Amino acid sequence: MRQDSQTVPVTVTVHAPQHHPSGHPGGGLPFTGAPLDVMAAIGLVLGLAGAAVMTAVRRKSTAPPTARLGSPA
Amino acid sequence: MTTFSARRQVVLAGAAVMALAGSSLGAFADSSSVPVTTLVATGTRTLSVTDVTGASIGTNGLPLGTGHGGAFLVNVTDTRYKNAGYQVSATMTNLYPYATNAFDFNGTPIPASAVSVSYPSGLLDLVNIKSLVTPVLHLTGSLNLGALPLPISIDQTVNGTATMAQSLANTVTKSTLAAALSQLPVTLQTGDVGAFTSAAGLPGEPTAHPNPTSLNLMSGNAQQPLASALVTALNTTYGGLTAQQLVTAGLVDQNAVISAVAQQAGITPDLITNAEQTAIMTNLTGTINALTGSVLGQTGSYNTMPALAIDVPTSIAAGTYRGQLVVTLMDK
């Protein structure tokens, strides 16, 4: 009765689960990977635009009511 | 005083007369010892487990897990091996943490039950399958012998010598296997799928594993291949060759040819001269009539490509783990 055998080593590498700390690239930020100066420029533009809108709203809200309604003097 | 040649001619003539008259020596009896040789197929049957390219699996082993297919080739090769079936099976050990060429048996292993076998490639084939058979040759032709006035017509069957016969294409694949099955000396069946439910033991492992799960990877049963297909294949290669060519090809022994002719002429083979032997070997041609007895053995290889997959439990710590797959070939 013939019998022959061969042993094959089997290897597995188990990796640790990956956690992404908040604020770290890969943590879910919409501009992941964008350069810092680009992000600063976008922030400045958004800030200026917001300030302009707020100024316009404030001026409108302090104007006389008749003027605002446009009734004859 | 008569010369040998004259005596031989008298004997030949007398023998011819007796052969034509159909007489026999009747009550005369004698005994002698005749050495008889029987061919026993004593070839080899080997198992080979390699990576999918046919290269040996290195010391780093067969990698499993994400990014690794876990496939390997199992090959059984017969070279004039006796006509016996075979079975290739496998067991799997637990996979232990492994570092600096040593198992850490104190660590939590990945159980063997996390490893399973499947056959995603579907590869199952046979290559260059040939059956070792003994052909029966039909020799015909016309020649002059001794003092006989007319050429005698030879019509004899002779048992040939063991010969390899191939009736199948060089490669039989899974899709052509069913059609080729009857012509195989050893059949081919695919293996089991599923997990190694119970682990085998590793050398040095403190825990005993007396009943490991053994999964069949490939098997075959010995059978008698279809004789007519083998006869046709032999005639395609050898049919119509002269007796000398058949002897040169190893299909028949020259003494068997001479003896057959002498038998038909009613003389003993020693009365045939060298010149007459040459004429016999040149003038007679042969075809293969049938096969004698059972298939003696076979040559060829059987291949399959199983793949191991692993489902690592979430409780397993990060690291490198190693186990052993033991593949075993047995006759059956």
GROMACS .gro file of C-alpha atoms in nm:
model
  405
    1MET     CA    1   0.000   0.000   0.000
    2ARG     CA    2   0.160   0.321  -0.113
    3GLN     CA    3   0.140   0.628   0.108
    4ASP     CA    4   0.310   0.959   0.059
    5SER     CA    5   0.251   1.293   0.224
    6GLN     CA    6   0.361   1.652   0.188
    7THR     CA    7   0.343   1.921   0.455
    8VAL     CA    8   0.257   2.274   0.346
    9PRO     CA    9   0.310   2.561   0.592
   10VAL     CA   10   0.012   2.798   0.594
   11THR     CA   11   0.053   3.156   0.717
   12VAL     CA   12  -0.193   3.431   0.801
   13THR     CA   13  -0.116   3.788   0.901
   14VAL     CA   14  -0.388   3.943   1.117
   15HIS     CA   15  -0.390   4.323   1.124
   16ALA     CA   16  -0.511   4.539   1.412
   17PRO     CA   17  -0.846   4.716   1.350
   18GLN     CA   18  -0.785   5.065   1.205
   19HIS     CA   19  -0.916   5.369   1.404
   20HIS     CA   20  -0.917   5.722   1.260
   21PRO     CA   21  -0.892   5.997   1.527
   22SER     CA   22  -1.118   6.302   1.471
   23GLY     CA   23  -0.953   6.572   1.260
   24HIS     CA   24  -0.698   6.336   1.121
   25PRO     CA   25  -0.691   6.283   0.747
   26GLY     CA   26  -0.922   5.995   0.685
   27GLY     CA   27  -1.144   6.092   0.978
   28GLY     CA   28  -1.428   6.215   0.762
   29LEU     CA   29  -1.338   6.577   0.681
   30PRO     CA   30  -1.483   6.691   0.347
   31PHE     CA   31  -1.156   6.843   0.225
   32THR     CA   32  -0.938   6.554   0.311
   33GLY     CA   33  -0.594   6.607   0.180
   34ALA     CA   34  -0.645   6.975   0.068
   35PRO     CA   35  -0.344   7.200   0.126
   36LEU     CA   36  -0.362   7.423   0.433
   37ASP     CA   37  -0.325   7.754   0.242
   38VAL     CA   38  -0.613   7.664   0.010
   39MET     CA   39  -0.835   7.586   0.307
   40ALA     CA   40  -0.733   7.919   0.472
   41ALA     CA   41  -0.821   8.114   0.156
   42ILE     CA   42  -1.160   7.944   0.134
   43GLY     CA   43  -1.222   8.031   0.499
   44LEU     CA   44  -1.133   8.397   0.442
   45VAL     CA   45  -1.365   8.429   0.142
   46LEU     CA   46  -1.652   8.269   0.331
   47GLY     CA   47  -1.588   8.501   0.629
   48LEU     CA   48  -1.588   8.818   0.417
   49ALA     CA   49  -1.902   8.711   0.232
   50GLY     CA   50  -2.079   8.642   0.560
   51ALA     CA   51  -1.979   8.982   0.702
   52ALA     CA   52  -2.113   9.161   0.391
   53VAL     CA   53  -2.446   8.984   0.416
   54MET     CA   54  -2.479   9.068   0.782
   55THR     CA   55  -2.403   9.438   0.718
   56ALA     CA   56  -2.666   9.457   0.445
   57VAL     CA   57  -2.931   9.299   0.664
   58ARG     CA   58  -2.853   9.529   0.953
   59ARG     CA   59  -2.885   9.843   0.732
   60LYS     CA   60  -3.219   9.730   0.597
   61SER     CA   61  -3.356   9.663   0.940
   62THR     CA   62  -3.265  10.018   1.070
   63ALA     CA   63  -3.427  10.215   0.776
   64PRO     CA   64  -3.761  10.427   0.843
   65PRO     CA   65  -4.076  10.213   0.801
   66THR     CA   66  -4.249  10.459   0.554
   67ALA     CA   67  -3.948  10.468   0.340
   68ARG     CA   68  -3.929  10.105   0.358
   69LEU     CA   69  -4.301  10.070   0.265
   70GLY     CA   70  -4.272  10.331  -0.014
   71SER     CA   71  -4.598  10.526   0.082
   72PRO     CA   72  -4.649  10.891  -0.054
   73ALA     CA   73  -4.516  11.170   0.169
   74MET     CA   74   2.641  -4.029  -4.419
   75THR     CA   75   2.404  -3.737  -4.468
   76THR     CA   76   2.504  -3.374  -4.417
   77PHE     CA   77   2.320  -3.145  -4.177
   78SER     CA   78   2.167  -2.954  -4.466
   79ALA     CA   79   2.034  -3.269  -4.627
   80ARG     CA   80   1.903  -3.395  -4.295
   81ARG     CA   81   1.737  -3.058  -4.231
   82GLN     CA   82   1.565  -3.069  -4.569
   83VAL     CA   83   1.435  -3.416  -4.497
   84VAL     CA   84   1.306  -3.303  -4.160
   85LEU     CA   85   1.145  -2.994  -4.311
   86ALA     CA   86   0.981  -3.194  -4.585
   87GLY     CA   87   0.860  -3.454  -4.338
   88ALA     CA   88   0.732  -3.191  -4.104
   89ALA     CA   89   0.552  -3.018  -4.384
   90VAL     CA   90   0.385  -3.339  -4.488
   91MET     CA   91   0.281  -3.403  -4.131
   92ALA     CA   92   0.152  -3.050  -4.096
   93LEU     CA   93  -0.049  -3.079  -4.418
   94ALA     CA   94  -0.185  -3.419  -4.325
   95GLY     CA   95  -0.283  -3.292  -3.984
   96SER     CA   96  -0.117  -3.588  -3.811
   97SER     CA   97   0.024  -3.577  -3.463
   98LEU     CA   98   0.267  -3.769  -3.251
   99GLY     CA   99  -0.016  -3.894  -3.036
  100ALA     CA  100   0.093  -4.078  -2.724
  101PHE     CA  101   0.444  -3.935  -2.700
  102ALA     CA  102   0.489  -3.738  -2.381
  103ASP     CA  103   0.779  -3.549  -2.231
  104SER     CA  104   0.832  -3.269  -1.986
  105SER     CA  105   1.076  -2.985  -1.954
  106SER     CA  106   1.120  -2.666  -1.759
  107VAL     CA  107   1.058  -2.344  -1.944
  108PRO     CA  108   1.141  -2.016  -1.773
  109VAL     CA  109   0.841  -1.787  -1.794
  110THR     CA  110   0.864  -1.418  -1.728
  111THR     CA  111   0.568  -1.213  -1.618
  112LEU     CA  112   0.578  -0.840  -1.629
  113VAL     CA  113   0.475  -0.674  -1.307
  114ALA     CA  114   0.432  -0.302  -1.328
  115THR     CA  115   0.675  -0.169  -1.071
  116GLY     CA  116   0.678   0.192  -1.169
  117THR     CA  117   0.631   0.496  -0.952
  118ARG     CA  118   0.342   0.708  -0.822
  119THR     CA  119   0.436   1.048  -0.684
  120LEU     CA  120   0.253   1.331  -0.510
  121SER     CA  121   0.345   1.692  -0.568
  122VAL     CA  122   0.195   1.997  -0.398
  123THR     CA  123   0.308   2.329  -0.543
  124ASP     CA  124   0.191   2.685  -0.586
  125VAL     CA  125  -0.035   2.762  -0.881
  126THR     CA  126   0.262   2.820  -1.112
  127GLY     CA  127   0.404   2.476  -1.036
  128ALA     CA  128   0.686   2.619  -0.823
  129SER     CA  129   0.756   2.476  -0.482
  130ILE     CA  130   0.591   2.644  -0.185
  131GLY     CA  131   0.874   2.814   0.002
  132THR     CA  132   0.953   2.821   0.371
  133ASN     CA  133   0.720   3.117   0.417
  134GLY     CA  134   0.436   2.885   0.332
  135LEU     CA  135   0.107   2.936   0.157
  136PRO     CA  136  -0.027   3.281   0.250
  137LEU     CA  137  -0.398   3.310   0.335
  138GLY     CA  138  -0.620   3.605   0.417
  139THR     CA  139  -0.701   3.932   0.244
  140GLY     CA  140  -0.523   3.965  -0.088
  141HIS     CA  141  -0.427   3.599  -0.107
  142GLY     CA  142  -0.619   3.343  -0.309
  143GLY     CA  143  -0.485   3.048  -0.111
  144ALA     CA  144  -0.483   2.827  -0.421
  145PHE     CA  145  -0.234   2.547  -0.478
  146LEU     CA  146  -0.179   2.264  -0.725
  147VAL     CA  147  -0.208   1.897  -0.634
  148ASN     CA  148  -0.046   1.661  -0.884
  149VAL     CA  149  -0.028   1.282  -0.883
  150THR     CA  150   0.197   1.131  -1.149
  151ASP     CA  151   0.213   0.764  -1.245
  152THR     CA  152   0.502   0.619  -1.442
  153ARG     CA  153   0.423   0.262  -1.546
  154TYR     CA  154   0.257   0.224  -1.208
  155LYS     CA  155   0.036  -0.074  -1.128
  156ASN     CA  156  -0.332  -0.035  -1.205
  157ALA     CA  157  -0.451   0.090  -0.868
  158GLY     CA  158  -0.677   0.373  -0.756
  159TYR     CA  159  -0.563   0.657  -0.538
  160GLN     CA  160  -0.690   0.917  -0.295
  161VAL     CA  161  -0.538   1.252  -0.202
  162SER     CA  162  -0.665   1.393   0.126
  163ALA     CA  163  -0.570   1.679   0.355
  164THR     CA  164  -0.577   1.768   0.722
  165MET     CA  165  -0.525   2.111   0.877
  166THR     CA  166  -0.379   2.217   1.211
  167ASN     CA  167  -0.476   2.517   1.419
  168LEU     CA  168  -0.277   2.828   1.329
  169TYR     CA  169  -0.067   2.952   1.620
  170PRO     CA  170   0.115   3.282   1.669
  171TYR     CA  171   0.447   3.239   1.495
  172ALA     CA  172   0.767   3.436   1.538
  173THR     CA  173   1.137   3.369   1.499
  174ASN     CA  174   1.067   3.033   1.338
  175ALA     CA  175   0.874   2.902   1.639
  176PHE     CA  176   0.512   2.845   1.732
  177ASP     CA  177   0.379   3.015   2.044
  178PHE     CA  178   0.156   2.743   2.184
  179ASN     CA  179   0.062   2.973   2.474
  180GLY     CA  180  -0.105   3.217   2.239
  181THR     CA  181  -0.467   3.191   2.124
  182PRO     CA  182  -0.471   3.006   1.790
  183ILE     CA  183  -0.693   3.054   1.489
  184PRO     CA  184  -0.886   2.727   1.486
  185ALA     CA  185  -0.855   2.491   1.190
  186SER     CA  186  -1.232   2.518   1.156
  187ALA     CA  187  -1.176   2.874   1.029
  188VAL     CA  188  -1.002   2.726   0.723
  189SER     CA  189  -1.209   2.579   0.441
  190VAL     CA  190  -1.144   2.418   0.103
  191SER     CA  191  -1.310   2.502  -0.226
  192TYR     CA  192  -1.225   2.478  -0.595
  193PRO     CA  193  -1.289   2.823  -0.743
  194SER     CA  194  -1.077   2.760  -1.054
  195GLY     CA  195  -1.258   2.437  -1.136
  196LEU     CA  196  -0.930   2.292  -1.261
  197LEU     CA  197  -0.941   1.914  -1.279
  198ASP     CA  198  -0.745   1.746  -1.557
  199LEU     CA  199  -0.543   1.449  -1.676
  200VAL     CA  200  -0.230   1.475  -1.888
  201ASN     CA  201  -0.076   1.213  -2.120
  202ILE     CA  202  -0.268   0.915  -1.987
  203LYS     CA  203  -0.144   0.587  -2.133
  204SER     CA  204  -0.243   0.232  -2.046
  205LEU     CA  205   0.011  -0.046  -2.017
  206VAL     CA  206  -0.135  -0.338  -2.212
  207THR     CA  207  -0.029  -0.660  -2.383
  208PRO     CA  208  -0.141  -0.660  -2.747
  209VAL     CA  209  -0.226  -0.964  -2.956
  210LEU     CA  210  -0.071  -0.930  -3.301
  211HIS     CA  211  -0.196  -1.081  -3.624
  212LEU     CA  212   0.097  -1.160  -3.851
  213THR     CA  213   0.046  -1.230  -4.219
  214GLY     CA  214   0.267  -1.272  -4.523
  215SER     CA  215   0.413  -1.521  -4.766
  216LEU     CA  216   0.762  -1.670  -4.767
  217ASN     CA  217   0.974  -1.967  -4.872
  218LEU     CA  218   1.108  -2.204  -4.612
  219GLY     CA  219   1.362  -2.480  -4.663
  220ALA     CA  220   1.283  -2.744  -4.926
  221LEU     CA  221   0.916  -2.660  -4.951
  222PRO     CA  222   0.847  -2.608  -5.321
  223LEU     CA  223   0.591  -2.331  -5.278
  224PRO     CA  224   0.581  -2.022  -5.061
  225ILE     CA  225   0.377  -2.077  -4.753
  226SER     CA  226   0.121  -1.828  -4.641
  227ILE     CA  227   0.166  -1.725  -4.279
  228ASP     CA  228  -0.142  -1.634  -4.075
  229GLN     CA  229  -0.063  -1.638  -3.706
  230THR     CA  230  -0.157  -1.454  -3.390
  231VAL     CA  231   0.119  -1.381  -3.144
  232ASN     CA  232   0.108  -1.235  -2.794
  233GLY     CA  233   0.306  -0.913  -2.791
  234THR     CA  234   0.503  -0.753  -2.512
  235ALA     CA  235   0.368  -0.496  -2.265
  236THR     CA  236   0.323  -0.167  -2.444
  237MET     CA  237   0.193   0.179  -2.364
  238ALA     CA  238  -0.124   0.268  -2.554
  239GLN     CA  239  -0.277   0.614  -2.563
  240SER     CA  240  -0.629   0.653  -2.695
  241LEU     CA  241  -0.702   0.993  -2.542
  242ALA     CA  242  -0.592   1.344  -2.623
  243ASN     CA  243  -0.287   1.465  -2.435
  244THR     CA  244  -0.503   1.668  -2.198
  245VAL     CA  245  -0.844   1.569  -2.068
  246THR     CA  246  -1.013   1.858  -1.890
  247LYS     CA  247  -1.313   1.869  -1.660
  248SER     CA  248  -1.538   1.947  -1.955
  249THR     CA  249  -1.419   1.647  -2.159
  250LEU     CA  250  -1.384   1.408  -1.868
  251ALA     CA  251  -1.726   1.247  -1.900
  252ALA     CA  252  -1.668   1.152  -2.264
  253ALA     CA  253  -1.322   1.013  -2.188
  254LEU     CA  254  -1.415   0.825  -1.873
  255SER     CA  255  -1.447   0.479  -2.029
  256GLN     CA  256  -1.097   0.502  -2.175
  257LEU     CA  257  -0.924   0.583  -1.847
  258PRO     CA  258  -0.726   0.320  -1.655
  259VAL     CA  259  -0.784   0.529  -1.342
  260THR     CA  260  -1.084   0.757  -1.312
  261LEU     CA  261  -1.079   1.109  -1.169
  262GLN     CA  262  -1.311   1.259  -0.911
  263THR     CA  263  -1.311   1.602  -0.757
  264GLY     CA  264  -1.272   1.649  -0.385
  265ASP     CA  265  -1.468   1.767  -0.083
  266VAL     CA  266  -1.554   2.125  -0.001
  267GLY     CA  267  -1.594   2.268   0.346
  268ALA     CA  268  -1.409   2.343   0.667
  269PHE     CA  269  -1.156   2.142   0.864
  270THR     CA  270  -1.394   2.102   1.155
  271SER     CA  271  -1.144   1.920   1.376
  272ALA     CA  272  -0.779   2.017   1.382
  273ALA     CA  273  -0.479   1.796   1.327
  274GLY     CA  274  -0.184   1.818   1.563
  275LEU     CA  275   0.130   2.021   1.510
  276PRO     CA  276   0.469   1.880   1.606
  277GLY     CA  277   0.529   1.984   1.967
  278GLU     CA  278   0.174   2.103   2.025
  279PRO     CA  279   0.071   2.026   2.385
  280THR     CA  280  -0.291   1.952   2.292
  281ALA     CA  281  -0.369   1.616   2.133
  282HIS     CA  282  -0.590   1.602   1.825
  283PRO     CA  283  -0.678   1.236   1.778
  284ASN     CA  284  -0.955   1.272   1.518
  285PRO     CA  285  -0.868   1.542   1.266
  286THR     CA  286  -1.101   1.620   0.979
  287SER     CA  287  -0.964   1.468   0.659
  288LEU     CA  288  -1.095   1.627   0.341
  289ASN     CA  289  -1.061   1.447   0.010
  290LEU     CA  290  -0.893   1.671  -0.250
  291MET     CA  291  -0.891   1.432  -0.548
  292SER     CA  292  -0.937   1.060  -0.606
  293GLY     CA  293  -0.954   0.795  -0.874
  294ASN     CA  294  -1.062   0.434  -0.908
  295ALA     CA  295  -0.880   0.169  -1.107
  296GLN     CA  296  -1.081   0.030  -1.396
  297GLN     CA  297  -1.038  -0.157  -1.723
  298PRO     CA  298  -1.021   0.099  -2.004
  299LEU     CA  299  -1.215   0.039  -2.323
  300ALA     CA  300  -1.008  -0.222  -2.512
  301SER     CA  301  -1.136  -0.133  -2.857
  302ALA     CA  302  -1.018   0.228  -2.822
  303LEU     CA  303  -0.673   0.110  -2.720
  304VAL     CA  304  -0.656  -0.140  -3.009
  305THR     CA  305  -0.748   0.136  -3.252
  306ALA     CA  306  -0.483   0.363  -3.103
  307LEU     CA  307  -0.219   0.090  -3.132
  308ASN     CA  308  -0.312   0.019  -3.495
  309THR     CA  309  -0.291   0.389  -3.574
  310THR     CA  310   0.069   0.386  -3.458
  311TYR     CA  311   0.185   0.033  -3.542
  312GLY     CA  312  -0.068  -0.128  -3.778
  313GLY     CA  313   0.088  -0.256  -4.102
  314LEU     CA  314   0.449  -0.243  -3.985
  315THR     CA  315   0.682  -0.530  -4.070
  316ALA     CA  316   0.768  -0.784  -3.805
  317GLN     CA  317   1.114  -0.630  -3.780
  318GLN     CA  318   0.966  -0.283  -3.720
  319LEU     CA  319   0.729  -0.422  -3.458
  320VAL     CA  320   1.024  -0.587  -3.282
  321THR     CA  321   1.225  -0.264  -3.298
  322ALA     CA  322   0.927  -0.074  -3.153
  323GLY     CA  323   0.919  -0.318  -2.864
  324LEU     CA  324   0.574  -0.446  -2.947
  325VAL     CA  325   0.670  -0.812  -2.991
  326ASP     CA  326   0.966  -1.038  -2.928
  327GLN     CA  327   1.148  -1.176  -3.232
  328ASN     CA  328   1.153  -1.528  -3.088
  329ALA     CA  329   0.775  -1.520  -3.063
  330VAL     CA  330   0.751  -1.433  -3.433
  331ILE     CA  331   0.993  -1.707  -3.539
  332SER     CA  332   0.818  -1.961  -3.318
  333ALA     CA  333   0.481  -1.874  -3.465
  334VAL     CA  334   0.609  -1.923  -3.819
  335ALA     CA  335   0.781  -2.250  -3.728
  336GLN     CA  336   0.462  -2.373  -3.570
  337GLN     CA  337   0.266  -2.311  -3.885
  338ALA     CA  338   0.538  -2.476  -4.095
  339GLY     CA  339   0.535  -2.774  -3.861
  340ILE     CA  340   0.902  -2.749  -3.770
  341THR     CA  341   1.098  -2.648  -3.466
  342PRO     CA  342   1.237  -2.292  -3.464
  343ASP     CA  343   1.599  -2.410  -3.459
  344LEU     CA  344   1.561  -2.543  -3.810
  345ILE     CA  345   1.503  -2.196  -3.950
  346THR     CA  346   1.821  -2.047  -4.093
  347ASN     CA  347   1.939  -1.693  -4.036
  348ALA     CA  348   1.849  -1.603  -4.392
  349GLU     CA  349   1.500  -1.740  -4.341
  350GLN     CA  350   1.470  -1.544  -4.016
  351THR     CA  351   1.556  -1.228  -4.204
  352ALA     CA  352   1.295  -1.312  -4.467
  353ILE     CA  353   1.035  -1.373  -4.197
  354MET     CA  354   1.104  -1.042  -4.025
  355THR     CA  355   1.094  -0.855  -4.356
  356ASN     CA  356   0.801  -1.023  -4.528
  357LEU     CA  357   0.552  -1.050  -4.245
  358THR     CA  358   0.342  -0.753  -4.141
  359GLY     CA  359   0.129  -0.719  -3.835
  360THR     CA  360  -0.182  -0.558  -3.701
  361ILE     CA  361  -0.316  -0.552  -3.349
  362ASN     CA  362  -0.616  -0.779  -3.304
  363ALA     CA  363  -0.695  -0.751  -2.937
  364LEU     CA  364  -0.545  -0.715  -2.591
  365THR     CA  365  -0.444  -0.997  -2.364
  366GLY     CA  366  -0.564  -0.997  -2.006
  367SER     CA  367  -0.614  -0.688  -1.795
  368VAL     CA  368  -0.448  -0.352  -1.811
  369LEU     CA  369  -0.116  -0.383  -1.629
  370GLY     CA  370  -0.064  -0.025  -1.529
  371GLN     CA  371  -0.062   0.332  -1.651
  372THR     CA  372   0.143   0.643  -1.706
  373GLY     CA  373   0.017   0.999  -1.677
  374SER     CA  374  -0.074   1.268  -1.429
  375TYR     CA  375  -0.388   1.385  -1.250
  376ASN     CA  376  -0.424   1.746  -1.135
  377THR     CA  377  -0.656   1.960  -0.928
  378MET     CA  378  -0.636   2.311  -0.785
  379PRO     CA  379  -0.798   2.352  -0.445
  380ALA     CA  380  -0.796   2.683  -0.259
  381LEU     CA  381  -0.791   2.750   0.114
  382ALA     CA  382  -0.994   3.036   0.257
  383ILE     CA  383  -0.979   3.161   0.614
  384ASP     CA  384  -1.237   3.345   0.823
  385VAL     CA  385  -1.038   3.489   1.114
  386PRO     CA  386  -1.247   3.529   1.432
  387THR     CA  387  -1.269   3.892   1.551
  388SER     CA  388  -1.130   3.791   1.888
  389ILE     CA  389  -0.793   3.702   1.738
  390ALA     CA  390  -0.514   3.945   1.819
  391ALA     CA  391  -0.301   4.104   1.549
  392GLY     CA  392   0.008   3.915   1.446
  393THR     CA  393   0.145   3.641   1.225
  394TYR     CA  394  -0.003   3.295   1.259
  395ARG     CA  395   0.110   2.967   1.114
  396GLY     CA  396  -0.030   2.618   1.077
  397GLN     CA  397   0.026   2.313   0.858
  398LEU     CA  398  -0.172   2.157   0.581
  399VAL     CA  399  -0.072   1.792   0.542
  400VAL     CA  400  -0.159   1.643   0.202
  401THR     CA  401  -0.152   1.263   0.186
  402LEU     CA  402  -0.158   1.029  -0.114
  403MET     CA  403  -0.273   0.671  -0.066
  404ASP     CA  404  -0.346   0.385  -0.302
  405LYS     CA  405  -0.692   0.242  -0.278
   0.00000   0.00000   0.00000
